[in-house]
XYZ file of C-alpha atoms in Angstrom:
735
model
C 299.683 69.559 218.662
C 301.509 66.229 218.461
C 299.099 64.916 215.835
C 300.196 67.524 213.306
C 303.820 66.423 213.597
C 302.866 62.796 213.158
C 300.854 63.449 210.026
C 303.703 65.490 208.579
C 306.170 62.692 209.215
C 303.849 60.184 207.603
C 303.364 62.492 204.636
C 307.104 62.906 204.107
C 307.581 59.187 204.520
C 305.000 58.345 201.856
C 306.109 61.128 199.570
C 309.681 59.829 199.753
C 308.483 56.433 198.539
C 306.482 58.057 195.786
C 309.502 60.051 194.606
C 311.713 56.952 194.590
C 309.051 55.061 192.654
C 308.733 57.926 190.191
C 312.519 57.986 189.711
C 312.548 54.227 189.052
C 309.680 54.519 186.574
C 311.377 57.436 184.875
C 314.683 55.527 184.685
C 312.926 52.475 183.254
C 311.053 54.595 180.726
C 314.236 56.347 179.610
C 315.947 52.989 179.133
C 312.937 51.761 177.176
C 312.967 54.855 174.960
C 316.729 54.531 174.454
C 316.422 50.859 173.458
C 313.526 51.646 171.152
C 315.479 54.464 169.526
C 318.505 52.195 169.093
C 316.328 49.546 167.425
C 314.781 52.174 165.186
C 318.171 53.550 164.168
C 319.858 50.271 163.328
C 316.741 49.069 161.476
C 316.830 52.233 159.397
C 320.566 51.882 158.863
C 320.184 48.309 157.570
C 317.577 49.324 155.020
C 319.416 52.425 153.818
C 322.782 50.668 153.560
C 321.328 47.966 151.357
C 319.368 50.456 149.258
C 322.394 52.664 148.595
C 324.709 49.718 147.932
C 322.238 48.611 145.267
C 322.377 52.001 143.571
C 326.155 51.944 143.730
C 326.220 48.447 142.218
C 323.883 49.579 139.428
C 326.082 52.545 138.522
C 329.279 50.492 138.588
C 327.686 47.777 136.458
C 326.614 50.365 133.898
C 330.112 51.879 133.911
C 331.535 48.417 133.313
C 329.153 47.738 130.440
C 330.013 51.131 128.987
C 333.682 50.176 129.243
C 332.995 47.020 127.246
C 331.206 49.058 124.597
C 334.084 51.522 124.320
C 336.936 49.017 124.336
C 335.755 45.661 122.968
C 335.607 44.989 119.243
C 332.177 45.287 117.589
C 332.120 41.554 116.863
C 332.766 40.414 120.438
C 330.018 38.361 122.094
C 330.009 40.502 125.219
C 329.547 43.670 123.190
C 326.748 42.212 121.083
C 324.821 41.204 124.206
C 324.655 44.713 125.643
C 324.954 47.093 122.693
C 321.223 47.804 122.411
C 320.969 49.574 125.783
C 323.434 52.219 124.575
C 321.360 53.131 121.512
C 319.673 55.810 123.518
C 320.682 59.144 122.042
C 319.242 58.685 118.590
C 317.716 61.799 117.094
C 315.119 61.603 114.358
C 312.371 63.772 112.963
C 309.223 64.195 114.990
C 307.117 62.723 112.216
C 309.199 59.536 112.287
C 308.652 59.155 116.015
C 304.930 59.663 115.656
C 304.835 57.098 112.868
C 306.799 54.566 114.918
C 304.497 54.944 117.923
C 301.280 55.237 115.963
C 298.352 53.978 118.007
C 295.712 54.066 115.261
C 296.365 50.500 114.156
C 295.661 49.189 117.682
C 292.041 48.175 118.146
C 290.188 48.318 121.446
C 288.079 45.147 121.824
C 284.425 45.376 122.752
C 285.009 43.362 125.932
C 287.388 46.036 127.243
C 285.857 47.440 130.454
C 288.473 50.021 131.388
C 288.370 53.791 130.838
C 288.103 55.253 127.321
C 289.959 58.444 126.379
C 289.042 61.101 123.836
C 291.583 63.824 123.082
C 291.937 66.586 124.007
C 291.449 65.301 127.528
C 288.921 66.798 129.905
C 288.949 67.109 133.679
C 286.266 64.427 133.912
C 288.442 61.979 132.006
C 291.469 62.649 134.222
C 289.389 62.152 137.367
C 287.898 59.032 135.784
C 291.395 57.594 135.367
C 292.062 58.112 139.075
C 288.857 56.277 139.987
C 289.544 53.494 137.484
C 293.003 52.849 138.914
C 291.583 52.984 142.433
C 289.331 50.114 141.355
C 292.282 48.161 139.912
C 291.349 48.673 136.256
C 293.925 48.988 133.491
C 294.112 51.478 130.653
C 294.265 49.964 127.178
C 297.625 50.170 125.386
C 296.101 52.240 122.547
C 295.154 54.979 124.980
C 298.465 54.692 126.815
C 300.437 55.301 123.619
C 298.170 58.177 122.607
C 298.491 59.762 126.044
C 302.287 59.389 125.995
C 302.528 60.957 122.536
C 300.503 63.968 123.620
C 302.602 64.244 126.789
C 305.821 64.125 124.784
C 304.587 66.931 122.543
C 303.694 69.024 125.594
C 306.975 68.437 127.446
C 309.016 69.524 124.434
C 307.525 73.003 124.802
C 308.651 73.406 128.415
C 311.892 75.045 129.594
C 314.548 73.197 131.582
C 313.588 75.176 134.690
C 309.910 75.960 135.243
C 309.116 79.250 136.961
C 305.837 79.639 138.803
C 304.370 82.064 141.304
C 301.917 82.124 144.186
C 299.302 84.733 144.998
C 297.004 85.467 147.925
C 294.411 82.951 146.804
C 296.685 80.173 145.603
C 298.905 77.677 147.415
C 301.300 75.351 145.640
C 301.515 71.721 146.778
C 304.885 69.968 146.425
C 305.202 66.168 146.520
C 308.372 64.096 146.815
C 309.210 60.554 145.687
C 306.197 58.319 145.008
C 308.063 55.245 143.691
C 305.079 53.511 142.175
C 302.975 53.611 145.358
C 299.572 54.591 144.023
C 297.958 54.480 147.473
C 300.104 57.437 148.523
C 299.087 59.532 145.512
C 295.418 58.704 146.080
C 295.707 59.693 149.741
C 297.348 63.015 148.811
C 294.502 63.761 146.409
C 291.967 62.775 149.085
C 293.504 65.010 151.744
C 294.558 67.922 149.561
C 292.239 67.769 146.570
C 292.685 66.918 142.897
C 294.895 69.157 140.736
C 292.989 72.149 139.399
C 293.373 75.800 138.484
C 293.177 76.646 142.189
C 295.248 73.667 143.338
C 298.598 73.583 141.477
C 301.064 70.758 142.148
C 304.796 70.194 141.747
C 305.853 66.524 141.644
C 309.552 66.236 142.351
C 310.649 63.131 140.458
C 311.038 59.394 141.132
C 307.498 58.563 140.097
C 308.483 54.999 139.146
C 310.350 51.869 140.327
C 310.036 49.682 143.414
C 306.264 50.091 143.734
C 303.797 48.031 141.740
C 301.750 50.870 140.186
C 304.363 53.055 138.499
C 302.692 53.164 135.091
C 299.365 54.148 136.670
C 301.028 57.035 138.516
C 302.607 58.264 135.281
C 299.288 58.075 133.439
C 297.517 60.082 136.165
C 300.226 62.759 136.310
C 300.479 63.037 132.524
C 296.704 63.291 132.130
C 296.495 66.179 134.613
C 299.500 67.792 132.913
C 297.563 67.812 129.636
C 294.395 69.131 131.287
C 296.148 71.802 133.413
C 299.434 72.549 131.611
C 299.988 75.700 133.685
C 299.191 74.137 137.048
C 300.986 70.766 137.033
C 304.791 70.687 137.071
C 306.891 67.534 136.853
C 310.603 67.435 137.692
C 312.876 64.628 136.579
C 314.293 62.253 139.207
C 317.205 59.850 139.060
C 314.764 56.953 138.522
C 313.373 58.544 135.369
C 316.134 56.674 133.568
C 315.677 53.507 131.505
C 318.943 52.006 132.779
C 317.863 52.378 136.417
C 314.431 50.997 135.509
C 316.035 47.729 134.412
C 317.085 46.998 137.974
C 314.326 48.453 140.089
C 311.222 47.009 138.493
C 309.559 49.557 136.204
C 310.683 47.834 133.006
C 309.367 44.524 134.273
C 306.090 46.103 135.393
C 305.341 47.616 131.972
C 306.232 44.432 130.096
C 304.039 42.403 132.446
C 300.998 44.683 132.182
C 301.352 45.397 128.461
C 302.747 42.229 126.941
C 301.964 43.121 123.318
C 302.916 46.812 123.173
C 305.092 47.141 126.292
C 308.302 47.575 124.352
C 306.888 50.522 122.389
C 305.575 52.091 125.588
C 309.001 51.810 127.233
C 310.749 53.301 124.209
C 308.449 56.299 124.205
C 308.890 56.707 127.963
C 312.655 56.948 127.390
C 312.024 60.018 125.270
C 309.520 61.447 127.728
C 311.882 61.030 130.687
C 314.618 62.883 128.803
C 312.240 65.798 128.166
C 311.095 66.195 131.777
C 312.142 69.587 133.216
C 315.075 69.548 135.613
C 313.824 71.939 138.296
C 311.108 74.377 139.322
C 311.505 77.841 140.865
C 308.657 79.305 142.945
C 308.417 83.098 143.252
C 312.091 83.353 142.259
C 312.966 82.341 145.834
C 312.359 78.605 146.291
C 314.194 76.053 144.144
C 312.600 72.598 143.820
C 314.815 69.859 142.379
C 315.137 66.139 142.897
C 318.600 65.408 144.269
C 320.605 68.494 145.110
C 323.465 70.756 144.155
C 327.258 70.838 144.203
C 329.817 73.591 144.467
C 329.796 73.737 140.655
C 326.027 73.874 140.090
C 325.177 76.667 137.659
C 321.479 77.373 137.074
C 322.352 79.464 134.049
C 324.016 76.487 132.367
C 321.206 74.147 133.435
C 318.671 76.520 131.889
C 320.468 76.503 128.506
C 321.528 72.904 127.934
C 319.596 70.470 125.713
C 318.178 68.208 128.403
C 316.749 65.644 125.987
C 320.287 64.638 124.949
C 320.735 62.997 128.344
C 318.427 60.008 128.052
C 320.394 58.381 130.857
C 322.155 60.525 133.422
C 324.542 57.659 134.163
C 326.653 58.267 131.078
C 327.510 61.290 128.931
C 326.201 61.220 125.334
C 328.419 59.143 123.083
C 330.750 61.156 120.863
C 330.265 60.750 117.131
C 333.354 59.837 115.106
C 333.737 61.322 111.647
C 334.993 59.181 108.787
C 337.123 60.461 105.930
C 334.010 60.833 103.818
C 332.483 63.083 106.402
C 329.962 60.482 107.523
C 329.234 60.095 111.209
C 330.051 56.616 112.456
C 328.715 55.161 115.683
C 329.403 51.528 116.413
C 326.569 51.493 118.944
C 323.991 51.997 116.202
C 322.713 49.586 113.573
C 323.260 51.044 110.117
C 320.187 49.339 108.727
C 317.981 51.083 111.286
C 319.460 54.545 111.629
C 320.487 56.359 108.485
C 323.495 58.600 108.102
C 321.539 61.844 108.149
C 320.079 60.930 111.542
C 323.507 60.148 112.887
C 324.764 63.567 111.884
C 322.088 65.160 114.041
C 323.282 63.503 117.214
C 325.280 65.528 119.689
C 328.946 64.925 120.309
C 330.160 64.445 123.846
C 333.380 64.352 125.763
C 336.017 61.717 125.058
C 338.496 60.685 127.693
C 341.975 61.911 126.695
C 343.762 59.345 128.887
C 343.480 55.549 128.718
C 341.069 54.096 131.243
C 343.635 51.669 132.619
C 342.934 48.218 133.967
C 339.476 46.857 134.660
C 340.284 46.809 138.361
C 340.918 50.508 138.471
C 337.819 51.047 136.347
C 335.623 48.974 138.582
C 336.567 50.823 141.732
C 335.553 54.211 140.408
C 332.299 56.032 140.849
C 330.803 58.357 138.267
C 332.565 61.297 139.836
C 335.917 59.556 139.421
C 335.325 59.178 135.693
C 334.153 62.736 135.329
C 337.568 63.899 136.534
C 339.431 62.268 133.644
C 339.790 65.429 131.576
C 342.723 67.719 130.948
C 343.459 70.358 133.521
C 343.307 73.228 131.074
C 339.746 72.231 130.199
C 338.623 73.182 133.704
C 340.366 76.532 133.392
C 338.652 77.071 130.063
C 335.280 76.177 131.565
C 335.845 78.647 134.383
C 336.569 81.412 131.875
C 333.505 80.427 129.865
C 331.347 80.418 132.993
C 332.452 83.953 133.819
C 331.709 85.083 130.293
C 328.281 83.473 130.472
C 327.433 85.283 133.687
C 325.807 87.980 131.587
C 322.942 85.539 131.156
C 321.155 86.236 134.397
C 319.178 83.513 136.116
C 315.936 85.421 135.687
C 316.322 85.918 131.966
C 313.700 84.076 129.861
C 315.065 81.212 127.795
C 313.497 82.419 124.585
C 315.642 85.576 124.824
C 318.859 83.569 124.491
C 320.777 83.854 121.241
C 320.649 80.851 118.876
C 324.295 80.083 119.583
C 323.515 79.235 123.211
C 322.049 75.831 122.423
C 324.677 75.089 119.790
C 327.396 75.235 122.421
C 326.353 71.737 123.452
C 328.081 70.437 120.345
C 331.384 71.136 122.036
C 332.431 67.950 123.797
C 333.962 69.746 126.768
C 330.750 71.649 127.340
C 328.721 68.431 127.009
C 330.796 66.837 129.746
C 330.207 69.823 132.006
C 326.474 69.678 131.243
C 326.399 65.994 132.115
C 328.066 66.626 135.465
C 325.546 69.349 136.211
C 322.624 66.972 135.548
C 324.292 64.155 137.463
C 324.762 66.344 140.539
C 321.220 67.679 140.298
C 319.654 64.178 140.199
C 321.925 62.168 142.525
C 323.375 64.448 145.239
C 322.623 64.435 148.991
C 323.234 67.059 151.730
C 325.688 66.478 154.586
C 326.132 68.205 157.942
C 329.708 69.443 157.615
C 331.087 71.977 155.161
C 332.500 71.079 151.787
C 331.568 69.140 148.669
C 332.805 65.583 148.160
C 331.927 62.722 145.765
C 328.958 60.629 146.897
C 330.717 57.297 147.251
C 327.727 55.741 149.022
C 325.404 56.019 146.043
C 328.214 56.021 143.496
C 327.038 59.183 141.726
C 326.530 62.847 142.483
C 328.065 64.451 145.566
C 327.581 65.315 149.222
C 327.335 69.040 149.780
C 327.553 70.983 153.038
C 325.929 74.093 154.576
C 328.595 76.374 153.165
C 327.813 75.226 149.618
C 324.102 75.835 150.247
C 324.762 79.330 151.591
C 326.969 80.270 148.646
C 324.520 78.840 146.109
C 321.506 80.644 147.583
C 323.397 83.933 147.717
C 324.617 83.654 144.128
C 321.121 82.997 142.793
C 319.183 85.193 145.214
C 317.214 82.237 146.629
C 316.104 81.456 150.179
C 315.162 77.740 150.218
C 315.936 74.470 148.428
C 313.281 71.735 148.450
C 314.606 68.356 147.349
C 313.618 64.684 147.622
C 315.734 61.604 146.801
C 316.104 60.359 150.410
C 313.606 58.443 152.512
C 313.014 60.144 155.872
C 311.231 58.539 158.800
C 308.920 61.503 159.296
C 308.510 62.076 155.561
C 310.557 65.277 155.686
C 313.663 66.780 157.268
C 315.198 70.249 157.441
C 318.964 70.750 157.379
C 321.548 73.469 156.674
C 319.926 75.961 159.042
C 316.475 75.126 157.634
C 317.537 76.245 154.174
C 317.282 72.733 152.699
C 314.099 70.683 153.042
C 314.064 66.995 152.099
C 310.588 65.765 151.149
C 309.604 62.108 150.658
C 306.024 61.140 149.796
C 306.217 57.322 149.659
C 305.049 56.139 153.086
C 305.845 52.630 154.362
C 308.736 52.639 151.921
C 310.873 49.910 153.472
C 308.051 48.081 155.230
C 304.660 48.793 156.757
C 305.208 51.345 159.503
C 308.805 52.129 158.542
C 308.170 55.781 157.648
C 305.560 58.423 157.040
C 305.018 60.220 153.777
C 304.717 63.992 153.530
C 303.886 66.804 151.161
C 304.390 70.558 151.517
C 302.113 73.524 150.845
C 303.662 76.883 149.989
C 301.705 80.123 150.150
C 302.773 83.648 149.230
C 304.802 83.889 152.458
C 306.894 80.920 151.197
C 306.828 79.285 154.643
C 306.611 75.490 154.176
C 303.556 73.879 155.757
C 304.193 70.113 156.031
C 301.394 67.517 156.043
C 302.315 63.958 157.091
C 300.422 60.719 156.499
C 300.653 56.944 156.219
C 298.747 55.303 153.424
C 297.841 51.995 155.069
C 295.263 51.541 157.811
C 297.382 48.773 159.321
C 299.814 51.293 160.782
C 297.021 52.994 162.708
C 296.203 49.686 164.391
C 299.794 49.087 165.584
C 301.363 50.460 168.744
C 304.774 52.127 168.519
C 306.397 48.984 169.880
C 304.567 46.764 167.384
C 305.412 49.045 164.486
C 309.125 49.122 165.323
C 309.108 45.383 165.969
C 307.552 44.637 162.606
C 310.015 46.834 160.725
C 312.924 45.445 162.752
C 311.892 41.892 161.889
C 311.864 42.722 158.188
C 315.265 44.443 158.378
C 316.835 41.526 160.253
C 315.486 39.110 157.670
C 317.227 41.089 154.951
C 320.389 41.261 157.050
C 320.421 37.465 157.474
C 320.225 37.121 153.703
C 323.215 39.412 153.331
C 325.175 37.481 155.945
C 324.552 34.163 154.243
C 325.483 35.632 150.861
C 328.905 36.521 152.347
C 329.486 33.111 153.910
C 332.939 32.490 152.402
C 334.308 35.879 153.449
C 332.839 35.511 156.936
C 334.378 32.070 157.430
C 337.785 33.452 156.465
C 337.305 36.293 158.949
C 336.232 33.881 161.719
C 339.249 31.645 161.153
C 341.555 34.571 161.847
C 340.133 34.553 165.380
C 340.112 30.743 165.474
C 343.666 29.646 164.599
C 343.119 26.157 166.092
C 340.084 25.610 163.869
C 337.720 24.754 166.730
C 334.715 26.314 165.016
C 334.173 28.603 168.020
C 334.727 32.342 168.463
C 333.888 34.716 171.272
C 330.996 37.139 170.970
C 333.427 40.043 170.717
C 335.458 38.330 167.977
C 332.254 37.346 166.180
C 331.126 40.972 166.119
C 334.535 42.192 164.929
C 334.690 39.579 162.161
C 331.196 40.347 160.886
C 331.850 44.088 160.788
C 335.181 43.542 158.981
C 333.258 41.862 156.155
C 329.955 43.745 156.053
C 331.111 47.323 156.816
C 327.618 48.316 157.965
C 328.534 49.996 161.248
C 325.844 48.112 163.196
C 325.802 47.234 166.932
C 326.602 43.573 166.249
C 326.964 42.579 169.906
C 323.493 43.927 170.554
C 322.135 42.139 167.476
C 323.785 38.828 168.321
C 320.796 37.504 170.287
C 318.526 38.074 167.280
C 320.931 36.859 164.607
C 322.411 33.855 166.434
C 319.687 31.679 167.910
C 321.817 28.606 168.649
C 322.986 28.278 172.227
C 326.488 29.540 172.871
C 328.980 27.366 174.791
C 330.749 29.245 177.592
C 330.117 32.532 175.817
C 331.451 31.164 172.512
C 329.607 31.044 169.167
C 329.724 28.005 166.886
C 329.908 29.800 163.540
C 329.435 26.637 161.474
C 326.195 25.931 163.300
C 325.234 29.554 162.800
C 325.583 29.230 159.031
C 323.395 26.140 159.141
C 320.702 28.321 160.697
C 321.058 30.803 157.836
C 321.099 28.069 155.180
C 318.754 28.192 152.218
C 315.571 26.200 152.402
C 313.746 25.122 149.283
C 315.554 24.594 145.987
C 317.749 21.493 145.841
C 321.177 22.999 145.303
C 323.418 20.156 146.444
C 324.682 19.388 142.926
C 325.384 23.045 142.069
C 328.883 24.423 142.492
C 328.852 26.231 145.855
C 331.048 29.078 144.643
C 328.624 29.692 141.800
C 325.687 29.439 144.188
C 327.121 31.989 146.615
C 327.897 34.331 143.720
C 324.273 34.004 142.629
C 322.928 34.986 146.022
C 325.382 37.804 146.602
C 324.980 39.415 143.179
C 321.438 38.336 142.454
C 320.184 41.800 141.570
C 323.145 42.496 139.283
C 322.596 39.153 137.577
C 318.903 39.890 137.076
C 319.789 43.288 135.581
C 322.111 41.612 133.066
C 319.371 39.104 132.256
C 316.979 41.961 131.489
C 319.613 43.545 129.246
C 320.298 40.289 127.396
C 316.562 39.731 126.890
C 316.510 42.062 123.893
C 312.952 41.229 122.822
C 311.634 41.661 126.387
C 309.932 38.281 126.252
C 310.973 37.221 129.746
C 312.864 34.243 128.297
C 316.467 33.784 127.225
C 318.131 30.870 125.453
C 320.529 28.509 127.173
C 323.355 30.071 125.174
C 322.389 33.587 126.277
C 322.143 32.249 129.829
C 325.700 30.955 129.519
C 326.916 34.240 128.011
C 325.261 36.177 130.848
C 327.246 34.246 133.420
C 330.408 34.762 131.410
C 329.741 38.497 131.395
C 329.191 38.430 135.155
C 332.431 36.479 135.634
C 334.350 39.178 133.737
C 332.649 41.854 135.829
C 333.487 40.104 139.116
C 336.875 38.773 137.937
C 336.189 35.208 138.946
C 336.361 31.916 137.107
C 333.021 30.249 136.395
C 333.329 26.969 134.502
C 331.024 25.895 131.682
C 330.236 22.733 133.624
C 328.992 24.708 136.638
C 326.831 26.913 134.421
C 325.418 23.866 132.630
C 324.480 22.236 135.941
C 322.683 25.394 136.952
C 320.811 25.678 133.646
C 319.686 22.034 133.848
C 318.259 22.705 137.303
C 316.164 25.613 136.028
C 315.162 24.316 132.575
C 312.967 21.583 134.022
C 310.809 21.189 130.896
C 313.898 20.923 128.659
C 312.591 23.432 126.096
C 315.953 25.144 125.696
C 314.958 28.458 127.250
C 315.135 29.990 130.707
C 312.236 31.863 132.308
C 313.970 34.816 133.999
C 311.292 35.305 136.645
C 311.244 31.620 137.564
C 315.019 31.542 137.761
C 315.233 34.536 140.082
C 312.322 33.266 142.187
C 313.889 29.819 142.575
C 316.955 31.340 144.190
C 315.288 33.751 146.592
C 316.421 33.176 150.164
C 313.142 34.009 151.894
C 309.653 32.631 151.577
C 307.966 35.997 151.143
C 309.122 39.266 149.633
C 309.314 42.267 151.926
C 307.665 45.503 150.884
C 310.979 46.917 149.706
C 311.548 43.879 147.462
C 308.578 44.744 145.276
C 309.913 45.319 141.801
C 313.516 44.558 142.684
C 315.765 42.148 144.508
C 317.306 42.784 147.887
C 320.263 40.554 147.083
C 322.853 43.061 146.119
C 326.521 43.178 146.942
C 327.754 45.564 149.594
C 330.330 48.173 148.692
C 333.355 46.000 149.608
C 332.222 43.350 147.095
C 332.515 45.876 144.304
C 335.968 47.106 145.278
C 337.882 43.839 145.744
C 338.850 43.326 142.109
C 342.541 43.001 141.297
C 344.252 44.460 138.257
C 343.758 42.423 135.107
C 346.347 43.129 132.382
C 344.229 41.313 129.777
C 341.690 44.152 129.564
């Protein structure tokens, strides 16, 4: 009898220990998960903040260059340097385009071992291209030009909004951003099958930039488009834009791979990008578009506009001015190249009725700010017109529209409204709370809320929006009560292990079935902790570069907490000072141990010693003006973009004089004084062989802060100013 009691007591005693141990293990595990999640979130936040600040800087730079074009005299040096990038809306006869891009005079040498194409293309040839690119072969420029010409002819036959349907035996596969990552496209084809009559695909834009195989992805997609014109659908993304390509690597990639005919290929791609459809509707219920919508998005208007007029979505088409003789005059166009009759064919666009004001006020505006500079009665007129146009139902075929529908684009007010519609469609992002506000983070498009989604779906009798444009850690994300699905197909986008890719399959029930993947085998060999640690290391490296690039501003912020100039600040003051400069919203106190490796004295941080830790290793920069050097690091990507613009012949080299003019242009943009002596010292450092020209790639490589580029740096620079850099300019009465 007594033994039973004893055993029970022992059992309860041991079980009590086990429970306490389990509680401790559970508490430890929860802390571990919380720390891991915190690391994951701030790593993601670092990458996204820098990515979006780069897009904002690109848009503001293009706005600034557009301002120079509109306001400087035609003979000014600054205007001459950049005028060629605004010659984008030229319209000429089809025969003239075909003659300009004729491939017949390009011979394919006998030693060429890549794929050969015979038109019309066959399925075997398209599959052969996939295998050739898998084996790192390159398609000859003759075939590239021929393929692009055939693609251009095909795209011109397509409507602005494709409409497709499913049936019991057919599923539609939808892919998001690929960004030049061929391994992701190959993996999708491996898992899901090649495009075919029974395997239709919708590719939702951003095929190019950042990755190293953008041109190969375009060739594959265009070849399948020609083989299966009714089963492959391509939507335009915000990176299908030659101005964006200057910054994010596609222009450089094409010119590197096709040195002799790269410029012709890029010019034809400008036309092709402008002819890509804007959206796809599946079974009249699911809308697939790249960016998103706004509270003003009108599918009826989007279906009627002339999409090819908007070669770049960053700027409305330039208005044509009429001379007294009735001749169209455009100072952006060379008269010896484009004749008067071609000029007359170009569309007019909106002019701004009010003066733009000072350069400071210009610089601080996003695209949305500029789009608001129209008279109030214009908006009332547009509202009346929109109501009148409501008779054109969304489901009505485009070929049933009266001829006057397309001619409305000639009206400048309507062109401005069209431009805003395209801008919102390509650049917008969803947000969690109601409303619709300008997207100040990216600098273009808007943020729209669940109420806007609900109203839009109800007005157009839709049930789901599938969009891309944003990298998601799982490759996809639902929001707005699962009525908006974000889809991103470029895995390992920021670094190996940073995110999965995903694609969606839609059957007749229109219920999205998501398939996730990661395209590199390395991620399968890493534990969760190793994967997060690797990505965190890469993000912190980029963050250190940003911190060093803002050295002057940080020192000023530290001195506010160090009035006695001791060189020491507390950890709390250090965190406050860094956040006041960087505006990244990061847990700086938590990051201090990883960013500040020098030993602190009595809980104080020696910020001068800290900057020595972040100092640049490599290029001898002692004789270069430090203000100029810091400007170079902070605005490196903007500077490289201007270099690419100035390099009009796309040779990769610019003269010393153009190098000097580039820095002068940057000084006007940043409103800072850069002396000729400082620029000369910098040019002497780079022009080591004294041949009078600067190699752009060597120059940018010489002033890279790190020894090795991260995965996100492929095709672009990570050294871009944060948003505060681009909004600190004072008013300048001279402009």
